[in-house]
Coordinates of C-alpha atoms and ligand atoms in Angstrom, one line a residue:
Chain A
X1 CA 17.0 12.1 16.8
X2 CA 14.0 9.6 16.1
X3 CA 11.7 9.2 18.9
X4 CA 11.1 6.4 19.3
X5 CA 15.2 5.3 19.0
X6 CA 15.1 7.9 22.6
X7 CA 13.1 5.9 24.4
X8 CA 15.5 3.0 24.1
X9 CA 18.3 4.3 26.5
X10 CA 20.7 1.2 25.0
X11 CA 20.3 1.6 21.7
X12 CA 20.5 5.5 21.5
X13 CA 24.4 5.9 19.9
X14 CA 23.1 3.6 17.8
X15 CA 23.2 4.8 14.1
X16 CA 23.3 3.4 10.2
X17 CA 26.1 4.8 8.6
X18 CA 26.1 3.4 5.2
X19 CA 23.2 2.0 3.4
X20 CA 20.7 3.0 0.0
X21 CA 18.7 6.2 0.0
X22 CA 14.9 5.3 2.1
X23 CA 12.4 3.8 -1.1
X24 CA 9.9 7.4 0.2
X25 CA 6.4 7.4 -1.6
X26 CA 5.8 4.9 -4.2
X27 CA 1.8 5.2 -3.6
X28 CA 1.2 9.1 -3.8
X29 CA -1.9 11.9 -4.7
X30 CA -2.9 9.0 -8.3
X31 CA -4.0 6.3 -5.3
X32 CA -5.8 9.2 -3.1
X33 CA -7.3 10.3 -5.9
X34 CA -8.1 6.8 -6.7
X35 CA -9.8 6.2 -3.3
X36 CA -11.3 9.7 -3.4
X37 CA -13.0 9.3 -6.8
X38 CA -14.1 5.4 -5.8
X39 CA -15.9 6.8 -2.8
X40 CA -18.1 9.7 -4.8
X41 CA -18.7 6.9 -7.3
X42 CA -19.6 4.1 -4.5
X43 CA -21.5 6.7 -2.8
X44 CA -23.8 8.5 -4.9
X45 CA -25.0 4.9 -5.6
X46 CA -25.4 4.1 -2.5
X47 CA -26.5 7.5 -0.7
X48 CA -29.4 8.0 -4.5
X49 CA -30.8 4.1 -3.2
X50 CA -31.7 5.5 0.2
X51 CA -32.9 9.2 -1.0
X52 CA -35.0 7.0 -3.3
X53 CA -36.9 5.3 -1.0
X54 CA -36.6 7.8 1.4
X55 CA -38.1 10.6 -0.9
X56 CA -40.3 9.3 -3.5
X57 CA -41.6 12.4 -5.0
X58 CA -38.3 13.0 -5.8
X59 CA -37.2 10.0 -7.3
X60 CA -36.6 11.1 -11.5
X61 CA -33.6 13.3 -10.0
X62 CA -31.9 10.4 -7.9
X63 CA -32.6 7.7 -11.4
X64 CA -31.3 10.3 -13.3
X65 CA -28.3 11.6 -11.9
X66 CA -27.4 8.2 -9.7
X67 CA -25.8 6.1 -12.7
X68 CA -24.3 9.3 -14.4
X69 CA -22.3 10.4 -11.4
X70 CA -21.5 6.9 -10.5
X71 CA -20.2 7.2 -14.3
X72 CA -18.2 9.7 -13.6
X73 CA -16.4 9.2 -10.7
X74 CA -15.4 5.5 -11.2
X75 CA -14.0 6.6 -15.1
X76 CA -11.4 8.7 -12.6
X77 CA -10.8 5.8 -10.2
X78 CA -9.6 3.7 -13.5
X79 CA -7.7 7.0 -15.0
X80 CA -5.8 7.1 -12.2
X81 CA -5.4 3.5 -11.5
X82 CA -3.9 3.4 -15.5
X83 CA -2.1 7.0 -14.5
X84 CA -0.1 5.6 -11.3
X85 CA 1.0 2.2 -13.3
X86 CA 5.1 2.7 -14.2
X87 CA 3.8 0.5 -17.3
X88 CA 0.3 2.0 -17.5
X89 CA 0.3 -0.1 -21.4
X90 CA 0.1 -3.1 -20.0
X91 CA -2.7 -3.0 -17.9
X92 CA -4.7 -5.2 -19.9
X93 CA -2.5 -8.2 -18.2
X94 CA -5.0 -7.4 -15.0
X95 CA -7.6 -9.5 -17.4
X96 CA -5.5 -11.4 -19.3
X97 CA -3.3 -12.5 -16.9
X98 CA -5.6 -12.9 -13.5
X99 CA -4.1 -13.6 -9.8
X100 CA -7.1 -13.9 -7.9
X101 CA -5.5 -13.8 -4.7
X102 CA -4.5 -10.2 -5.4
X103 CA -7.3 -7.7 -4.1
X104 CA -6.1 -5.3 -7.0
X105 CA -7.2 -8.4 -9.9
X106 CA -10.2 -8.8 -7.4
X107 CA -11.0 -5.1 -7.9
X108 CA -10.3 -4.5 -11.1
X109 CA -12.7 -6.7 -12.5
X110 CA -15.3 -5.6 -9.4
X111 CA -14.6 -2.0 -10.9
X112 CA -15.8 -3.6 -14.1
X113 CA -18.8 -4.8 -13.9
X114 CA -19.7 -1.9 -11.8
X115 CA -19.0 0.9 -15.2
X116 CA -20.6 -2.6 -16.7
X117 CA -24.0 -1.7 -15.1
X118 CA -23.8 2.3 -14.6
X119 CA -23.6 2.0 -18.0
X120 CA -26.3 -0.2 -18.7
X121 CA -28.6 2.3 -16.5
X122 CA -27.3 5.1 -18.0
X123 CA -28.3 3.8 -21.3
X124 CA -31.8 3.2 -18.9
X125 CA -32.1 7.1 -18.1
X126 CA -31.3 8.1 -21.4
X127 CA -33.8 6.0 -23.1
X128 CA -36.6 6.0 -20.4
X129 CA -36.6 2.2 -19.5
X130 CA -37.6 2.4 -15.9
X131 CA -38.3 -1.4 -15.6
X132 CA -34.7 -1.6 -17.0
X133 CA -33.4 0.8 -14.4
X134 CA -34.8 -1.1 -11.8
X135 CA -33.9 -4.1 -12.6
X136 CA -30.1 -3.2 -12.3
X137 CA -30.4 -1.5 -9.3
X138 CA -29.8 -4.0 -6.9
X139 CA -27.5 -5.5 -8.5
X140 CA -25.4 -2.5 -8.9
X141 CA -25.9 -1.7 -5.5
X142 CA -24.3 -5.4 -4.4
X143 CA -21.3 -4.0 -6.8
X144 CA -21.5 -0.9 -5.4
X145 CA -20.8 -2.5 -1.5
X146 CA -17.1 -4.7 -3.1
X147 CA -16.1 -2.1 -5.3
X148 CA -16.0 0.4 -1.5
X149 CA -14.8 -2.5 0.6
X150 CA -12.5 -4.1 -1.6
X151 CA -9.6 -1.0 -0.8
X152 CA -9.6 -2.2 3.0
X153 CA -8.6 -5.6 1.3
X154 CA -5.7 -4.4 -0.5
X155 CA -5.1 -1.8 1.7
X156 CA -5.1 -5.1 4.0
X157 CA -3.1 -7.0 2.2
X158 CA 0.0 -4.9 1.8
X159 CA 1.5 -6.4 4.8
X160 CA 4.6 -3.9 5.0
X161 CA 2.8 -0.7 5.7
X162 CA 1.8 -0.4 9.3
X163 CA -1.8 1.2 9.8
X164 CA -3.3 0.1 6.6
X165 CA -4.4 -3.8 8.5
X166 CA -6.8 -2.5 11.4
X167 CA -9.9 -3.9 10.5
X168 CA -11.9 -1.1 11.4
X169 CA -10.7 0.0 7.5
X170 CA -13.8 -1.2 6.5
X171 CA -16.0 1.1 8.6
X172 CA -14.1 3.1 7.0
X173 CA -14.7 2.5 3.5
X174 CA -18.0 2.2 3.8
X175 CA -18.5 6.0 5.9
X176 CA -16.2 7.7 2.8
X177 CA -18.8 7.1 0.4
X178 CA -21.7 8.2 2.2
X179 CA -20.4 10.7 3.5
X180 CA -18.2 11.4 -0.4
X181 CA -22.2 11.1 -1.7
X182 CA -24.4 12.8 0.2
X183 CA -21.7 15.7 -0.1
X184 CA -21.8 15.2 -3.8
X185 CA -25.8 15.5 -3.3
X186 CA -25.8 18.0 -1.8
X187 CA -23.6 19.9 -4.0
X188 CA -25.8 19.3 -7.0
X189 CA -29.2 19.8 -8.5
X190 CA -32.3 21.8 -6.2
X191 CA -33.5 20.0 -3.3
X192 CA -36.5 20.6 -1.2
X193 CA -35.7 21.1 3.0
X194 CA -36.6 18.3 4.0
X195 CA -34.0 16.4 1.7
X196 CA -31.1 18.7 2.0
X197 CA -31.8 17.9 5.5
X198 CA -32.0 13.6 4.8
X199 CA -28.9 14.2 3.3
X200 CA -27.4 16.5 5.9
X201 CA -27.8 14.0 8.4
X202 CA -26.1 11.3 6.9
X203 CA -22.8 13.3 5.6
X204 CA -23.2 14.4 10.1
X205 CA -23.3 11.3 10.9
X206 CA -20.9 9.6 8.5
X207 CA -18.2 12.8 9.1
X208 CA -19.1 11.0 13.0
X209 CA -18.8 7.9 12.6
X210 CA -15.5 8.3 10.0
X211 CA -13.9 11.5 13.2
X212 CA -14.4 8.4 16.4
X213 CA -12.6 6.1 14.0
X214 CA -10.0 7.9 13.3
X215 CA -9.8 8.7 17.0
X216 CA -10.1 5.3 18.2
X217 CA -7.5 4.0 15.8
X218 CA -4.8 6.6 15.9
X219 CA -5.9 7.9 19.7
X220 CA -6.9 5.6 22.0
X221 CA -5.5 1.9 20.8
X222 CA -3.0 0.5 22.2
X223 CA -0.8 0.1 18.9
X224 CA 0.8 -3.7 17.8
X225 CA 4.3 -3.0 17.3
X226 CA 7.1 -0.2 18.0
X227 CA 7.3 0.0 14.0
X228 CA 3.1 1.2 13.6
X229 CA 4.1 3.6 17.1
X230 CA 6.3 5.1 14.3
X231 CA 3.9 5.6 11.7
X232 CA 1.3 6.7 14.1
X233 CA 3.9 9.4 15.9
X234 CA 4.4 10.5 11.7
X235 CA 0.9 11.3 11.8
X236 CA -0.4 12.6 15.0
X237 CA 3.2 14.4 15.6
X238 CA 6.2 14.0 12.9
X239 CA 5.8 15.7 9.5
X240 CA 2.2 14.6 8.4
X241 CA 0.5 16.1 11.1
X242 CA -0.5 19.3 9.8
X243 CA -1.8 17.2 6.6
X244 CA -3.6 14.7 9.1
X245 CA -5.0 17.3 11.4
X246 CA -6.3 19.6 9.0
X247 CA -7.6 16.7 6.9
X248 CA -9.7 15.4 10.2
X249 CA -10.5 18.7 10.8
X250 CA -11.6 19.9 7.2
X251 CA -13.5 16.3 6.3
X252 CA -15.0 15.5 9.9
X253 CA -14.6 18.6 12.4
X254 CA -16.4 20.7 10.7
X255 CA -18.8 19.3 8.6
X256 CA -20.3 18.2 11.7
X257 CA -20.6 21.6 12.7
X258 CA -21.8 23.3 9.9
X259 CA -24.3 20.5 9.3
X260 CA -25.3 21.1 13.3
X261 CA -25.6 24.6 13.0
X262 CA -27.8 24.4 9.1
X263 CA -30.3 22.0 10.6
X264 CA -31.0 24.7 13.3
X265 CA -31.1 28.0 11.6
X266 CA -32.0 26.7 8.6
X267 CA -28.8 27.3 6.5
X268 CA -28.7 26.2 3.5
X269 CA -25.6 27.6 2.3
X270 CA -23.7 26.4 5.2
X271 CA -25.2 22.4 4.4
X272 CA -22.7 23.6 1.0
X273 CA -19.6 24.7 2.5
X274 CA -20.3 21.6 4.5
X275 CA -20.5 20.0 1.4
X276 CA -17.6 21.4 0.4
X277 CA -15.4 21.3 3.0
X278 CA -16.4 17.2 4.0
X279 CA -14.5 16.2 0.1
X280 CA -11.9 17.8 0.3
X281 CA -11.1 17.1 4.4
X282 CA -11.5 13.5 3.3
X283 CA -8.5 13.7 0.3
X284 CA -6.5 15.0 2.9
X285 CA -6.8 12.2 5.7
X286 CA -6.8 9.8 3.2
X287 CA -3.8 11.0 2.0
X288 CA -2.1 11.5 4.9
X289 CA -2.9 7.5 5.8
X290 CA -1.7 6.4 2.5
X291 CA 1.6 8.1 3.0
X292 CA 2.3 8.0 6.6
X293 CA 3.2 4.2 6.3
X294 CA 5.6 4.8 3.6
X295 CA 7.9 7.1 5.9
X296 CA 8.9 3.5 7.8
X297 CA 12.4 2.3 6.5
X298 CA 11.7 -1.3 6.1
X299 CA 15.1 -3.0 7.0
Chain B
X1 CA 13.6 -28.9 -2.6
X2 CA 13.8 -25.5 -0.9
X3 CA 16.1 -23.0 -1.9
X4 CA 17.5 -21.0 1.4
X5 CA 20.4 -18.9 2.1
X6 CA 22.2 -18.1 5.8
X7 CA 24.4 -15.4 6.1
X8 CA 26.9 -15.9 9.1
X9 CA 27.3 -12.4 10.5
X10 CA 30.3 -13.5 12.4
X11 CA 32.3 -13.8 9.4
X12 CA 31.3 -11.2 7.3
X13 CA 33.7 -8.1 7.8
X14 CA 31.3 -5.7 4.6
X15 CA 33.7 -5.9 1.9
X16 CA 30.5 -5.4 0.5
X17 CA 31.9 -7.7 -2.5
X18 CA 28.8 -9.7 -2.5
X19 CA 26.6 -6.7 -3.7
X20 CA 29.1 -5.9 -6.4
X21 CA 28.8 -9.1 -8.0
X22 CA 25.3 -9.3 -7.4
X23 CA 24.6 -5.7 -8.9
X24 CA 27.2 -7.3 -12.2
X25 CA 25.7 -10.2 -12.5
X26 CA 22.3 -9.0 -13.0
X27 CA 23.0 -5.8 -14.7
X28 CA 21.3 -3.6 -11.4
X29 CA 20.7 0.1 -12.7
X30 CA 22.9 2.6 -10.6
X31 CA 20.6 3.3 -7.9
X32 CA 18.7 0.2 -7.0
X33 CA 20.3 -3.0 -5.4
X34 CA 19.2 -6.2 -5.1
X35 CA 21.4 -7.5 -1.9
X36 CA 22.9 -4.2 -0.3
X37 CA 25.6 -4.7 2.8
X38 CA 23.7 -1.9 5.3
X39 CA 26.9 -0.3 7.9
X40 CA 25.2 0.4 11.4
X41 CA 28.1 1.8 14.0
X42 CA 26.5 1.1 18.1
X43 CA 28.7 1.8 21.4
X44 CA 29.9 5.0 22.8
X45 CA 33.7 6.4 22.6
X46 CA 35.9 3.8 23.1
X47 CA 33.0 1.0 23.6
X48 CA 31.9 1.3 19.7
X49 CA 31.6 -1.8 17.1
X50 CA 30.9 -1.7 13.4
X51 CA 27.7 -4.3 11.7
X52 CA 27.5 -5.4 8.7
X53 CA 24.0 -6.8 7.9
X54 CA 23.8 -8.8 3.7
X55 CA 20.2 -8.1 3.0
X56 CA 18.3 -8.9 0.0
X57 CA 15.1 -10.9 -0.5
X58 CA 14.1 -13.5 1.5
X59 CA 12.4 -15.1 -0.3
X60 CA 9.7 -16.5 1.7
X61 CA 7.6 -19.6 1.9
X62 CA 4.3 -17.4 3.0
X63 CA 4.9 -14.4 0.3
X64 CA 2.8 -11.6 0.7
X65 CA 4.7 -9.9 -2.8
X66 CA 2.8 -13.3 -4.4
X67 CA -0.1 -13.1 -3.0
X68 CA -1.1 -9.2 -3.7
X69 CA 0.8 -9.3 -7.8
X70 CA -2.0 -8.9 -9.4
X71 CA -0.9 -10.9 -12.8
X72 CA 1.5 -13.3 -11.0
X73 CA 4.1 -11.3 -12.3
X74 CA 5.7 -12.4 -8.8
X75 CA 5.4 -16.7 -8.7
X76 CA 7.2 -19.1 -7.3
X77 CA 9.5 -21.6 -8.7
X78 CA 9.6 -25.3 -8.0
X79 CA 12.2 -25.1 -6.1
X80 CA 11.3 -22.4 -3.9
X81 CA 13.0 -19.4 -5.4
X82 CA 10.0 -16.2 -5.6
X83 CA 10.9 -15.2 -9.1
X84 CA 9.5 -12.4 -11.3
X85 CA 8.4 -12.3 -14.7
X86 CA 9.5 -9.1 -15.7
X87 CA 7.5 -9.2 -18.8
X88 CA 4.4 -9.6 -17.1
X89 CA 4.6 -7.2 -14.7
X90 CA 2.5 -3.9 -14.8
X91 CA 4.5 -1.6 -12.6
X92 CA 1.3 -1.2 -10.0
X93 CA 4.5 -1.4 -6.7
X94 CA 1.5 -3.5 -4.4
X95 CA 4.6 -5.9 -4.2
X96 CA 6.6 -2.6 -3.0
X97 CA 3.7 -2.2 -0.3
X98 CA 3.3 -5.7 0.8
X99 CA 6.9 -7.0 0.8
X100 CA 7.5 -5.8 5.0
X101 CA 11.8 -6.2 3.9
X102 CA 11.2 -3.5 1.4
X103 CA 13.5 -6.1 -0.8
X104 CA 11.7 -5.0 -4.3
X105 CA 12.8 -2.1 -6.5
X106 CA 11.2 -0.8 -9.0
X107 CA 13.2 -0.7 -11.8
X108 CA 13.9 2.9 -13.1
X109 CA 15.4 1.6 -16.9
X110 CA 12.6 -1.2 -17.4
X111 CA 9.6 0.6 -15.1
X112 CA 8.8 -2.4 -13.8
X113 CA 9.4 -4.3 -10.0
X114 CA 12.9 -6.5 -9.4
X115 CA 14.5 -8.0 -6.3
X116 CA 17.0 -10.7 -5.4
X117 CA 16.0 -14.2 -7.4
X118 CA 19.0 -16.2 -5.6
X119 CA 20.1 -16.0 -9.2
X120 CA 17.6 -18.1 -10.5
X121 CA 19.5 -18.0 -13.7
X122 CA 23.1 -19.6 -12.2
X123 CA 20.8 -21.7 -10.1
X124 CA 19.0 -23.2 -13.2
X125 CA 23.0 -24.5 -14.6
X126 CA 24.2 -26.0 -11.4
X127 CA 25.9 -22.8 -10.5
X128 CA 26.1 -20.7 -6.9
X129 CA 25.1 -17.2 -6.6
X130 CA 27.3 -14.4 -7.9
X131 CA 27.4 -13.0 -3.8
X132 CA 28.0 -16.4 -2.8
X133 CA 31.0 -17.1 -5.2
X134 CA 32.1 -13.4 -4.0
X135 CA 32.1 -13.6 -0.4
X136 CA 36.3 -13.7 0.2
X137 CA 35.1 -14.8 4.6
X138 CA 32.1 -17.7 3.4
X139 CA 29.4 -15.7 5.3
X140 CA 27.2 -16.3 2.9
X141 CA 26.0 -20.1 3.3
X142 CA 23.1 -21.3 -0.1
X143 CA 21.5 -24.6 -0.7
X144 CA 18.8 -26.7 0.2
X145 CA 16.1 -26.4 3.4
X146 CA 14.7 -30.0 2.5
X147 CA 17.9 -31.7 2.2
X148 CA 19.2 -32.4 6.1
X149 CA 22.9 -33.2 4.6
X150 CA 23.5 -29.6 3.1
X151 CA 25.6 -27.3 4.5
X152 CA 22.8 -24.8 5.3
X153 CA 20.8 -27.1 6.3
X154 CA 23.8 -28.2 9.0
X155 CA 25.0 -24.5 9.8
X156 CA 21.0 -23.7 11.0
X157 CA 21.4 -27.2 13.0
X158 CA 24.4 -26.5 14.8
X159 CA 24.0 -23.0 15.9
X160 CA 20.9 -21.3 17.6
X161 CA 21.3 -18.4 17.7
X162 CA 19.7 -18.2 13.8
X163 CA 17.1 -16.0 13.2
X164 CA 14.9 -14.4 10.4
X165 CA 14.2 -10.9 10.1
X166 CA 10.4 -9.9 11.3
X167 CA 9.1 -13.7 12.3
X168 CA 5.7 -11.9 13.0
X169 CA 5.3 -10.7 9.7
X170 CA 4.2 -14.7 9.2
X171 CA 6.3 -14.4 6.3
X172 CA 8.5 -17.7 7.2
X173 CA 11.1 -16.4 5.0
X174 CA 13.8 -18.9 3.5
X175 CA 16.5 -16.1 4.6
X176 CA 18.8 -17.3 7.6
X177 CA 21.4 -15.0 9.9
X178 CA 23.6 -16.4 12.3
X179 CA 25.1 -13.8 14.9
X180 CA 22.6 -11.1 14.7
X181 CA 21.3 -8.5 17.0
X182 CA 18.8 -6.1 17.2
X183 CA 20.8 -3.8 14.8
X184 CA 21.4 -6.4 12.4
X185 CA 17.8 -7.6 12.5
X186 CA 15.1 -4.7 13.5
X187 CA 15.6 -1.6 11.4
X188 CA 14.1 0.6 13.6
X189 CA 17.1 0.2 16.1
X190 CA 19.1 2.6 14.5
X191 CA 18.4 6.4 14.2
X192 CA 18.7 7.5 10.6
X193 CA 20.9 10.6 9.8
X194 CA 20.6 12.3 6.3
X195 CA 24.2 11.9 4.6
X196 CA 25.3 8.2 5.1
X197 CA 23.4 7.0 2.0
X198 CA 24.9 6.4 -1.6
X199 CA 23.9 7.6 -5.2
X200 CA 20.9 9.9 -3.2
X201 CA 20.7 11.9 -5.5
X202 CA 20.4 9.1 -8.7
X203 CA 18.1 7.3 -5.8
X204 CA 15.5 10.4 -6.3
X205 CA 15.3 10.6 -10.3
X206 CA 11.8 9.2 -11.0
X207 CA 10.9 7.0 -13.5
X208 CA 14.3 6.9 -15.6
X209 CA 14.0 5.0 -18.8
X210 CA 10.9 5.4 -20.6
X211 CA 7.6 3.3 -20.5
Ligands
SF4_1 S1 11.6 -11.1 0.7 FE1 9.9 -9.6 0.4 S2 10.1 -9.7 -2.2 FE2 11.3 -11.2 -1.4 S3 9.5 -13.1 -0.8 FE3 10.1 -12.3 0.9 S4 8.1 -10.8 0.7 FE4 8.8 -11.1 -1.4
SF4_2 S1 4.4 -4.5 -9.2 FE1 4.9 -6.0 -10.6 S2 5.3 -7.0 -10.3 FE2 4.8 -6.1 -8.5 S3 2.8 -6.5 -7.5 FE3 2.5 -4.5 -9.8 S4 2.8 -5.9 -10.9 FE4 3.4 -7.9 -9.8

């Protein structure tokens, strides 16, 4: 029996005896891939800019790879966005019939502009035009920031889907980006120990903040409606329990523990493991979060 | 003009004539529904009752589906109907994430979103929606909410139990019910068990019909 109905004695006997099939999941793993790749694609810029200031002696590495990794992952984001459309060859309608109250439309423009500046930055890397690169950095960071958080606005507009509208979603998107950006840099290229330590700090703190937000939203905060309770139940004790808990453990707990261990024991391998675990867990947690409200019967 | 709907649930006998008329009028593909009648059984033997709830798009005055649509495929007509332009729709399904009433489906033949339009094409020609015409008990009342003398306005004025689904969502639905209990308007008030769905196997086919 549905656990919520079980709690309401007067309705225990009520049951649906003829209806259409529940629509099921309309936004599946393509959308998860979109969110995950975007976290990497914007996170490498946000984290890379910090690392350039903090470790100026190794600037060349970040100058070269920030735009290139960012570009590749934003193209992946766009690819999965288009693949998810039921009419993918009409994608251009976004630009010829724009509807600016829609955060999807605003996001499409943002990602296009972001792709443009990343392309220019990559060109500046190729032609070794550092002045151009420097001029593009700030606009790119602003676009990276808004490209990171627009998904929170999009989830907020999806008003049928409980729990996506939580105010902490913006923070959750930002820490997903810093987690993904730091994990990507930890896995990629040679670095000095103090540089890895900075990245480890970012990874560990991002994981901790994400875990605290999820804990606050899912476990401690009172839910505002019966529908939201249903969704939280699906995540914590229902069909998505394993996926969601695996996401929390691999995405946030394991990286936190491994970062602590590696900092204490100076074990760089543990940092690489923490980075892989963080990226995998982030995908799992995002996927569960995406699916859960779609299990809710709406009518 | 603000066109609205009202269903007097004390008159509905669950015959599904409206559902069939809608499918036939709008060529709704098998496995998809613009209008459906949900059956809920409640009570314990011998005090058992079956309730019927016709459900369609509410043509909300503040429609989240319209706001989220990135290409304005969902749009308002001057008479308040929330219409859809299937040639413009890109099939992103965002409207399905936004509509709190599950009123939108992805048409498996055109691969675009679709929903009840209050039979906008018939209304334009001065006809009533097909479901209103087909209803044998007159349970469906359709008309202009801005006109105080219209049948729907008078029905709402004279029935103090008139209510809408999920008012807390702030969508300002233009679809009303009289004689409704929790089993009619609250989806979580009744449990769902497998085996009571129509055409369940057809309904799960993925993207039938090509691009
Ligand atoms: S009921 Fe749903 S589809 Fe209809 S107007 Fe309201 S939000 Fe849009
Ligand atoms: S599926 Fe079509 S109607 Fe719905 S939001 Fe996307 S483009 Fe608009």
